[in-house]
Amino acid sequence: MTDLDLETRLSDDDHQALKLWLRLLSCTTRVEDHIRQRLRQEFGTTLPRFDLLAQLERHPDGLTMRELSKRLMVTGGNVTGITDQLEAEGLVQRETRAEDRRSFIVRLTPQGRRQFKRMAATHEGWIVELFAGWTPAQKTQVHDLLALLKTHLKDST
Amino acid sequence: MTDLDLETRLSDDDHQALKLWLRLLSCTTRVEDHIRQRLRQEFGTTLPRFDLLAQLERHPDGLTMRELSKRLMVTGGNVTGITDQLEAEGLVQRETRAEDRRSFIVRLTPQGRRQFKRMAATHEGWIVELFAGWTPAQKTQVHDLLALLKTHLKDST
DNA sequence: TATTGTTATACTCTATAACTATA
DNA sequence: TATAGTTATAGAGTATAACAATA
């Protein structure tokens, strides 16, 4: 019964970690799908586009494509595509730089800033509603616990 | 200054919910990517294939395509594709049923069961390691808190 | 040579819809 | 008619690699 060995060496504690992970994954995925759907329905946009705008809103002086690529954790080609769309919609603009003519600064347009603020406020409302059942202490605690995951991820890679 | 209104009406508590969600999303995504990568490297498989095998392992009598589709929360065409691959690899088999010749039962082959148990044990090891910094009480608490999210999701849909 | 950004291409995962064969 | 499953197709979202311009 070698198969059984694989099972019996797992403690309850191990199964608890697996159960937690499966729930974490399914909950997060479902919330994410829900948010994608509402972003599309209510604002005709996507999560990657929203995320790019959010980065620019946090950096009023703009970011280069390379910086956006690193912050969004996607490769350069994708940033080009998303930026093209947002520029066509008039929400961001590319600005050339004299210092380095290979790159440029991507910045929110006034319209882009207004539009993003509207979307961000609505988006935040969805999230607040979602965590309405959690106390502030619980939110803080889980927020801090999650930081530990990233540590373990780096260690094992 | 209408823009400021959107900002000032948000309490610290609201921002806390948003911060928590962003961390939840980024942590989960990074862990998921990490697991996809290791499943590919070490077992040459993908998360959807692993998930399908996991469902069959939990149901030794097998499941119909329709049942798999519902449990995996993907549409039928996708289940057909994944099942085709797994059948080609000899890990699952389709069995016709006399009662209803439109459908069949998908079941793990002995080889599929052995292979899945190997992968599942390794996979569980990754997860256990990941949550090593959490106490059993913390795991239970977060597991239960996450259940609340699904409730709020259903309400707002 | 190295770096920034673009283009072209392909892969994974998903959905939709038309189709078949049974019921 | 309705249902189980398949096929064909399309669309996100991502990566890789070849390329042009500049450093």
Short mmCIF file of C-alpha atoms (C1' of nucleotides) in Angstrom, two decimals:
data_model
loop_
_atom_site.label_atom_id
_atom_site.label_comp_id
_atom_site.label_asym_id
_atom_site.label_seq_id
_atom_site.Cartn_x
_atom_site.Cartn_y
_atom_site.Cartn_z
CA MET A 1 0.00 0.00 0.00
CA THR A 2 2.52 2.58 -1.09
CA ASP A 3 -0.27 4.95 -2.08
CA LEU A 4 -1.44 5.15 1.47
CA ASP A 5 1.97 6.31 2.61
CA LEU A 6 1.60 9.46 0.59
CA GLU A 7 -1.68 10.15 2.28
CA THR A 8 -0.90 9.22 5.84
CA ARG A 9 2.25 11.25 6.05
CA LEU A 10 0.12 14.36 5.64
CA SER A 11 -0.95 15.84 8.95
CA ASP A 12 -4.19 17.68 9.57
CA ASP A 13 -2.17 20.83 9.56
CA ASP A 14 -1.00 20.16 6.03
CA HIS A 15 -4.52 19.57 4.81
CA GLN A 16 -5.52 22.79 6.50
CA ALA A 17 -2.95 24.72 4.46
CA LEU A 18 -4.22 23.13 1.25
CA LYS A 19 -7.84 23.86 2.09
CA LEU A 20 -6.95 27.46 2.85
CA TRP A 21 -5.08 27.84 -0.42
CA LEU A 22 -7.90 26.38 -2.47
CA ARG A 23 -10.36 28.75 -0.85
CA LEU A 24 -8.02 31.69 -1.26
CA LEU A 25 -7.63 30.90 -4.93
CA SER A 26 -11.30 30.34 -5.66
CA CYS A 27 -12.45 33.42 -3.75
CA THR A 28 -9.89 35.69 -5.32
CA THR A 29 -10.58 34.37 -8.81
CA ARG A 30 -14.30 34.85 -8.41
CA VAL A 31 -13.94 38.37 -7.12
CA GLU A 32 -11.53 39.18 -9.93
CA ASP A 33 -13.90 37.80 -12.57
CA HIS A 34 -16.70 39.80 -11.02
CA ILE A 35 -14.66 43.00 -11.15
CA ARG A 36 -13.57 42.38 -14.75
CA GLN A 37 -17.18 41.94 -15.71
CA ARG A 38 -18.33 45.12 -13.98
CA LEU A 39 -15.44 47.15 -15.40
CA ARG A 40 -16.46 46.02 -18.86
CA GLN A 41 -20.18 46.60 -18.32
CA GLU A 42 -20.01 49.93 -16.56
CA PHE A 43 -16.91 51.51 -18.06
CA GLY A 44 -16.14 49.49 -21.18
CA THR A 45 -12.63 48.82 -19.95
CA THR A 46 -10.47 45.93 -18.79
CA LEU A 47 -8.43 45.20 -15.66
CA PRO A 48 -5.01 45.66 -17.34
CA ARG A 49 -6.10 49.05 -18.68
CA PHE A 50 -7.46 50.04 -15.28
CA ASP A 51 -4.22 48.95 -13.62
CA LEU A 52 -2.13 50.98 -16.02
CA LEU A 53 -4.19 54.09 -15.33
CA ALA A 54 -3.88 53.43 -11.59
CA GLN A 55 -0.09 53.38 -11.88
CA LEU A 56 -0.10 56.69 -13.73
CA GLU A 57 -2.44 58.24 -11.19
CA ARG A 58 0.02 57.32 -8.45
CA HIS A 59 2.84 58.90 -10.45
CA PRO A 60 1.67 62.31 -11.65
CA ASP A 61 5.01 62.97 -13.34
CA GLY A 62 4.45 59.99 -15.58
CA LEU A 63 6.33 56.77 -16.16
CA THR A 64 8.35 55.34 -19.03
CA MET A 65 7.15 52.24 -20.83
CA ARG A 66 9.92 50.30 -19.16
CA GLU A 67 8.81 51.43 -15.70
CA LEU A 68 5.20 50.59 -16.49
CA SER A 69 6.28 47.18 -17.68
CA LYS A 70 8.08 46.47 -14.41
CA ARG A 71 5.31 47.81 -12.20
CA LEU A 72 2.56 45.95 -14.02
CA MET A 73 4.74 42.85 -14.18
CA VAL A 74 4.06 42.20 -17.86
CA THR A 75 6.43 42.32 -20.81
CA GLY A 76 7.01 45.41 -22.92
CA GLY A 77 4.94 44.36 -25.91
CA ASN A 78 1.84 44.22 -23.78
CA VAL A 79 2.39 47.68 -22.35
CA THR A 80 2.69 49.02 -25.90
CA GLY A 81 -0.66 47.51 -26.78
CA ILE A 82 -2.50 48.77 -23.72
CA THR A 83 -0.95 52.22 -24.02
CA ASP A 84 -1.95 52.39 -27.70
CA GLN A 85 -5.57 51.75 -26.76
CA LEU A 86 -5.59 54.27 -23.91
CA GLU A 87 -3.92 56.89 -26.09
CA ALA A 88 -6.51 56.33 -28.83
CA GLU A 89 -9.20 56.93 -26.21
CA GLY A 90 -7.48 60.15 -25.16
CA LEU A 91 -6.85 59.00 -21.58
CA VAL A 92 -3.02 58.99 -21.69
CA GLN A 93 -0.35 60.62 -23.81
CA ARG A 94 3.23 59.78 -24.73
CA GLU A 95 5.68 62.63 -24.28
CA THR A 96 9.09 62.57 -25.90
CA ARG A 97 12.11 63.42 -23.78
CA ALA A 98 15.16 65.36 -24.91
CA GLU A 99 17.43 63.46 -22.48
CA ASP A 100 16.81 60.07 -24.03
CA ARG A 101 15.10 59.97 -27.36
CA ARG A 102 14.64 56.22 -27.24
CA SER A 103 12.04 56.44 -24.52
CA PHE A 104 9.13 58.66 -23.53
CA ILE A 105 7.02 59.49 -20.56
CA VAL A 106 3.46 58.22 -20.42
CA ARG A 107 1.15 60.53 -18.51
CA LEU A 108 -2.56 60.83 -17.78
CA THR A 109 -4.39 63.48 -19.79
CA PRO A 110 -6.80 65.72 -17.81
CA GLN A 111 -9.62 63.66 -19.29
CA GLY A 112 -7.84 60.47 -18.31
CA ARG A 113 -7.45 61.70 -14.76
CA ARG A 114 -11.13 62.60 -14.48
CA GLN A 115 -12.22 59.32 -16.00
CA PHE A 116 -9.92 57.27 -13.80
CA LYS A 117 -11.07 59.00 -10.63
CA ARG A 118 -14.65 58.21 -11.51
CA MET A 119 -13.83 54.57 -12.16
CA ALA A 120 -11.59 54.26 -9.11
CA ALA A 121 -14.27 55.59 -6.77
CA THR A 122 -16.82 53.13 -8.11
CA HIS A 123 -14.29 50.32 -8.00
CA GLU A 124 -13.41 51.12 -4.41
CA GLY A 125 -17.10 50.98 -3.57
CA TRP A 126 -17.30 47.42 -4.88
CA ILE A 127 -14.33 46.42 -2.74
CA VAL A 128 -15.60 48.12 0.40
CA GLU A 129 -18.90 46.34 0.00
CA LEU A 130 -17.11 43.06 -0.45
CA PHE A 131 -15.22 43.30 2.84
CA ALA A 132 -18.14 44.78 4.75
CA GLY A 133 -18.29 41.70 6.97
CA TRP A 134 -14.71 42.10 8.21
CA THR A 135 -13.68 44.23 11.16
CA PRO A 136 -10.83 46.73 10.69
CA ALA A 137 -8.64 44.54 12.89
CA GLN A 138 -9.33 41.52 10.71
CA LYS A 139 -8.48 43.44 7.56
CA THR A 140 -5.19 44.60 9.03
CA GLN A 141 -4.32 41.17 10.29
CA VAL A 142 -4.93 39.41 6.98
CA HIS A 143 -3.14 42.18 5.10
CA ASP A 144 -0.07 41.57 7.24
CA LEU A 145 -0.31 37.79 7.09
CA LEU A 146 -0.38 37.88 3.31
CA ALA A 147 2.94 39.69 3.30
CA LEU A 148 4.48 36.51 4.69
CA LEU A 149 3.44 34.56 1.59
CA LYS A 150 5.61 36.68 -0.67
CA THR A 151 8.58 35.97 1.57
CA HIS A 152 8.13 32.24 1.30
CA LEU A 153 7.64 32.55 -2.43
CA LYS A 154 10.94 34.29 -2.87
CA ASP A 155 12.72 31.75 -0.65
CA SER A 156 11.52 28.74 -2.58
CA THR A 157 12.26 30.20 -5.99
CA MET B 1 -12.84 70.87 -6.80
CA THR B 2 -15.28 68.12 -7.53
CA ASP B 3 -12.45 65.64 -7.85
CA LEU B 4 -11.51 66.12 -4.24
CA ASP B 5 -15.00 65.17 -3.16
CA LEU B 6 -14.48 61.71 -4.55
CA GLU B 7 -11.35 61.39 -2.51
CA THR B 8 -12.41 62.94 0.76
CA ARG B 9 -15.56 60.95 1.09
CA LEU B 10 -13.44 57.83 1.41
CA SER B 11 -12.66 56.94 5.01
CA ASP B 12 -9.49 55.25 6.18
CA ASP B 13 -11.53 52.12 6.53
CA ASP B 14 -12.39 52.20 2.86
CA HIS B 15 -8.79 52.59 1.85
CA GLN B 16 -7.95 49.73 4.13
CA ALA B 17 -10.35 47.47 2.23
CA LEU B 18 -8.81 48.50 -1.08
CA LYS B 19 -5.29 47.94 0.17
CA LEU B 20 -6.27 44.52 1.44
CA TRP B 21 -7.87 43.57 -1.86
CA LEU B 22 -4.87 44.69 -3.88
CA ARG B 23 -2.56 42.65 -1.69
CA LEU B 24 -4.89 39.66 -1.79
CA LEU B 25 -4.98 39.81 -5.57
CA SER B 26 -1.26 40.28 -6.07
CA CYS B 27 -0.28 37.56 -3.58
CA THR B 28 -2.73 35.04 -4.96
CA THR B 29 -1.76 35.77 -8.55
CA ARG B 30 1.92 35.40 -7.77
CA VAL B 31 1.44 32.13 -5.95
CA GLU B 32 -0.75 30.84 -8.77
CA ASP B 33 1.82 31.77 -11.40
CA HIS B 34 4.48 30.11 -9.32
CA ILE B 35 2.46 26.91 -9.07
CA ARG B 36 1.65 26.89 -12.80
CA GLN B 37 5.33 27.21 -13.52
CA ARG B 38 6.34 24.38 -11.21
CA LEU B 39 3.56 22.10 -12.46
CA ARG B 40 4.86 22.64 -15.97
CA GLN B 41 8.52 22.22 -15.07
CA GLU B 42 8.23 19.22 -12.80
CA PHE B 43 5.24 17.37 -14.25
CA GLY B 44 4.69 18.83 -17.70
CA THR B 45 1.09 19.65 -16.86
CA THR B 46 -1.16 22.67 -16.38
CA LEU B 47 -3.44 23.88 -13.62
CA PRO B 48 -6.70 23.09 -15.46
CA ARG B 49 -5.49 19.54 -16.12
CA PHE B 50 -4.42 19.16 -12.50
CA ASP B 51 -7.80 20.45 -11.33
CA LEU B 52 -9.67 17.99 -13.53
CA LEU B 53 -7.64 15.10 -12.15
CA ALA B 54 -8.28 16.37 -8.62
CA GLN B 55 -12.02 16.27 -9.23
CA LEU B 56 -11.82 12.69 -10.48
CA GLU B 57 -9.68 11.68 -7.54
CA ARG B 58 -12.38 12.95 -5.20
CA HIS B 59 -15.01 10.99 -7.14
CA PRO B 60 -13.73 7.44 -7.63
CA ASP B 61 -16.91 6.44 -9.46
CA GLY B 62 -16.18 9.03 -12.11
CA LEU B 63 -18.06 12.05 -13.38
CA THR B 64 -19.82 12.92 -16.62
CA MET B 65 -18.49 15.71 -18.80
CA ARG B 66 -21.43 17.83 -17.71
CA GLU B 67 -20.61 17.32 -14.03
CA LEU B 68 -16.95 18.12 -14.63
CA SER B 69 -17.96 21.26 -16.47
CA LYS B 70 -20.04 22.45 -13.53
CA ARG B 71 -17.46 21.58 -10.90
CA LEU B 72 -14.58 23.17 -12.77
CA MET B 73 -16.78 26.15 -13.63
CA VAL B 74 -15.80 26.17 -17.29
CA THR B 75 -17.91 25.50 -20.37
CA GLY B 76 -18.27 22.12 -22.00
CA GLY B 77 -15.96 22.69 -24.92
CA ASN B 78 -13.05 23.26 -22.58
CA VAL B 79 -13.69 20.07 -20.67
CA THR B 80 -13.68 18.16 -23.95
CA GLY B 81 -10.26 19.59 -24.79
CA ILE B 82 -8.68 18.89 -21.42
CA THR B 83 -10.17 15.40 -21.26
CA ASP B 84 -8.86 14.66 -24.76
CA GLN B 85 -5.34 15.51 -23.65
CA LEU B 86 -5.53 13.52 -20.45
CA GLU B 87 -6.99 10.54 -22.28
CA ALA B 88 -4.19 10.69 -24.83
CA GLU B 89 -1.72 10.58 -21.96
CA GLY B 90 -3.49 7.56 -20.53
CA LEU B 91 -4.45 9.27 -17.26
CA VAL B 92 -8.23 9.17 -17.68
CA GLN B 93 -10.70 7.16 -19.71
CA ARG B 94 -14.20 7.74 -21.04
CA GLU B 95 -16.63 4.91 -20.32
CA THR B 96 -19.89 4.62 -22.22
CA ARG B 97 -23.08 4.07 -20.27
CA ALA B 98 -25.96 1.86 -21.32
CA GLU B 99 -28.49 4.06 -19.47
CA ASP B 100 -27.77 7.17 -21.52
CA ARG B 101 -25.73 6.74 -24.65
CA ARG B 102 -25.31 10.48 -25.11
CA SER B 103 -23.00 10.79 -22.14
CA PHE B 104 -20.18 8.87 -20.55
CA ILE B 105 -18.31 8.62 -17.32
CA VAL B 106 -14.80 9.98 -17.09
CA ARG B 107 -12.64 8.09 -14.64
CA LEU B 108 -9.01 7.99 -13.57
CA THR B 109 -7.00 5.09 -14.95
CA PRO B 110 -4.76 3.27 -12.45
CA GLN B 111 -1.84 5.11 -14.01
CA GLY B 112 -3.72 8.39 -13.72
CA ARG B 113 -4.39 7.76 -10.05
CA ARG B 114 -0.76 6.98 -9.33
CA GLN B 115 0.44 9.98 -11.29
CA PHE B 116 -2.06 12.33 -9.65
CA LYS B 117 -1.15 11.17 -6.15
CA ARG B 118 2.48 11.88 -6.87
CA MET B 119 1.69 15.34 -8.18
CA ALA B 120 -0.79 16.11 -5.41
CA ALA B 121 1.69 15.23 -2.68
CA THR B 122 4.33 17.48 -4.20
CA HIS B 123 1.80 20.23 -4.78
CA GLU B 124 0.63 20.02 -1.19
CA GLY B 125 4.24 20.34 -0.08
CA TRP B 126 4.56 23.63 -1.93
CA ILE B 127 1.43 24.95 -0.26
CA VAL B 128 2.42 23.80 3.22
CA GLU B 129 5.75 25.53 2.82
CA LEU B 130 4.02 28.68 1.67
CA PHE B 131 1.85 28.94 4.78
CA ALA B 132 4.57 27.83 7.15
CA GLY B 133 4.55 31.25 8.82
CA TRP B 134 0.90 31.02 9.80
CA THR B 135 -0.40 29.40 12.97
CA PRO B 136 -3.20 26.83 12.68
CA ALA B 137 -5.56 29.34 14.29
CA GLN B 138 -4.67 31.98 11.71
CA LYS B 139 -5.27 29.55 8.87
CA THR B 140 -8.67 28.63 10.22
CA GLN B 141 -9.62 32.22 10.80
CA VAL B 142 -8.72 33.40 7.31
CA HIS B 143 -10.36 30.35 5.78
CA ASP B 144 -13.59 31.28 7.53
CA LEU B 145 -13.32 34.99 6.77
CA LEU B 146 -12.93 34.26 3.08
CA ALA B 147 -16.24 32.47 3.09
CA LEU B 148 -17.88 35.83 3.79
CA LEU B 149 -16.59 37.22 0.50
CA LYS B 150 -18.57 34.75 -1.55
CA THR B 151 -21.72 35.79 0.28
CA HIS B 152 -21.21 39.44 -0.55
CA LEU B 153 -20.43 38.50 -4.13
CA LYS B 154 -23.70 36.67 -4.53
CA ASP B 155 -25.65 39.53 -2.96
CA SER B 156 -24.27 42.17 -5.28
CA THR B 157 -24.69 40.14 -8.48
"C1'" DT C 1 27.29 46.69 -27.36
"C1'" DA C 2 23.32 47.64 -24.40
"C1'" DT C 3 18.81 49.56 -23.90
"C1'" DT C 4 14.02 51.42 -25.19
"C1'" DG C 5 10.22 50.53 -27.38
"C1'" DT C 6 7.59 48.23 -31.34
"C1'" DT C 7 6.06 44.54 -34.15
"C1'" DA C 8 4.95 39.88 -35.23
"C1'" DT C 9 3.74 35.68 -33.60
"C1'" DA C 10 2.15 32.06 -30.69
"C1'" DC C 11 0.28 29.88 -26.60
"C1'" DT C 12 -3.03 29.22 -22.72
"C1'" DC C 13 -7.41 29.60 -21.10
"C1'" DT C 14 -11.72 30.93 -21.73
"C1'" DA C 15 -16.57 31.74 -23.99
"C1'" DT C 16 -20.15 31.34 -27.68
"C1'" DA C 17 -22.58 29.07 -31.04
"C1'" DA C 18 -23.51 25.64 -34.55
"C1'" DC C 19 -23.59 20.84 -34.86
"C1'" DT C 20 -24.50 15.42 -33.84
"C1'" DA C 21 -26.52 11.89 -31.50
"C1'" DT C 22 -29.24 10.49 -28.52
"C1'" DA C 23 -33.33 11.10 -25.07
"C1'" DT D 1 -37.96 19.57 -28.06
"C1'" DA D 2 -34.35 19.12 -24.72
"C1'" DT D 3 -29.87 17.43 -23.35
"C1'" DA D 4 -24.77 15.54 -23.64
"C1'" DG D 5 -20.96 16.20 -25.83
"C1'" DT D 6 -18.06 17.93 -29.83
"C1'" DT D 7 -16.22 21.13 -33.05
"C1'" DA D 8 -15.02 25.57 -34.79
"C1'" DT D 9 -13.98 30.00 -33.84
"C1'" DA D 10 -12.88 34.17 -31.40
"C1'" DG D 11 -11.11 37.02 -27.82
"C1'" DA D 12 -8.46 38.16 -23.53
"C1'" DG D 13 -4.05 38.16 -21.72
"C1'" DT D 14 0.29 36.71 -21.74
"C1'" DA D 15 5.32 35.58 -23.44
"C1'" DT D 16 9.22 35.32 -26.78
"C1'" DA D 17 11.99 36.97 -30.28
"C1'" DA D 18 13.41 39.82 -34.16
"C1'" DC D 19 13.78 44.53 -35.17
"C1'" DA D 20 14.69 49.90 -35.36
"C1'" DA D 21 16.36 53.79 -33.12
"C1'" DT D 22 19.21 55.64 -29.84
"C1'" DA D 23 22.64 55.55 -26.04
#
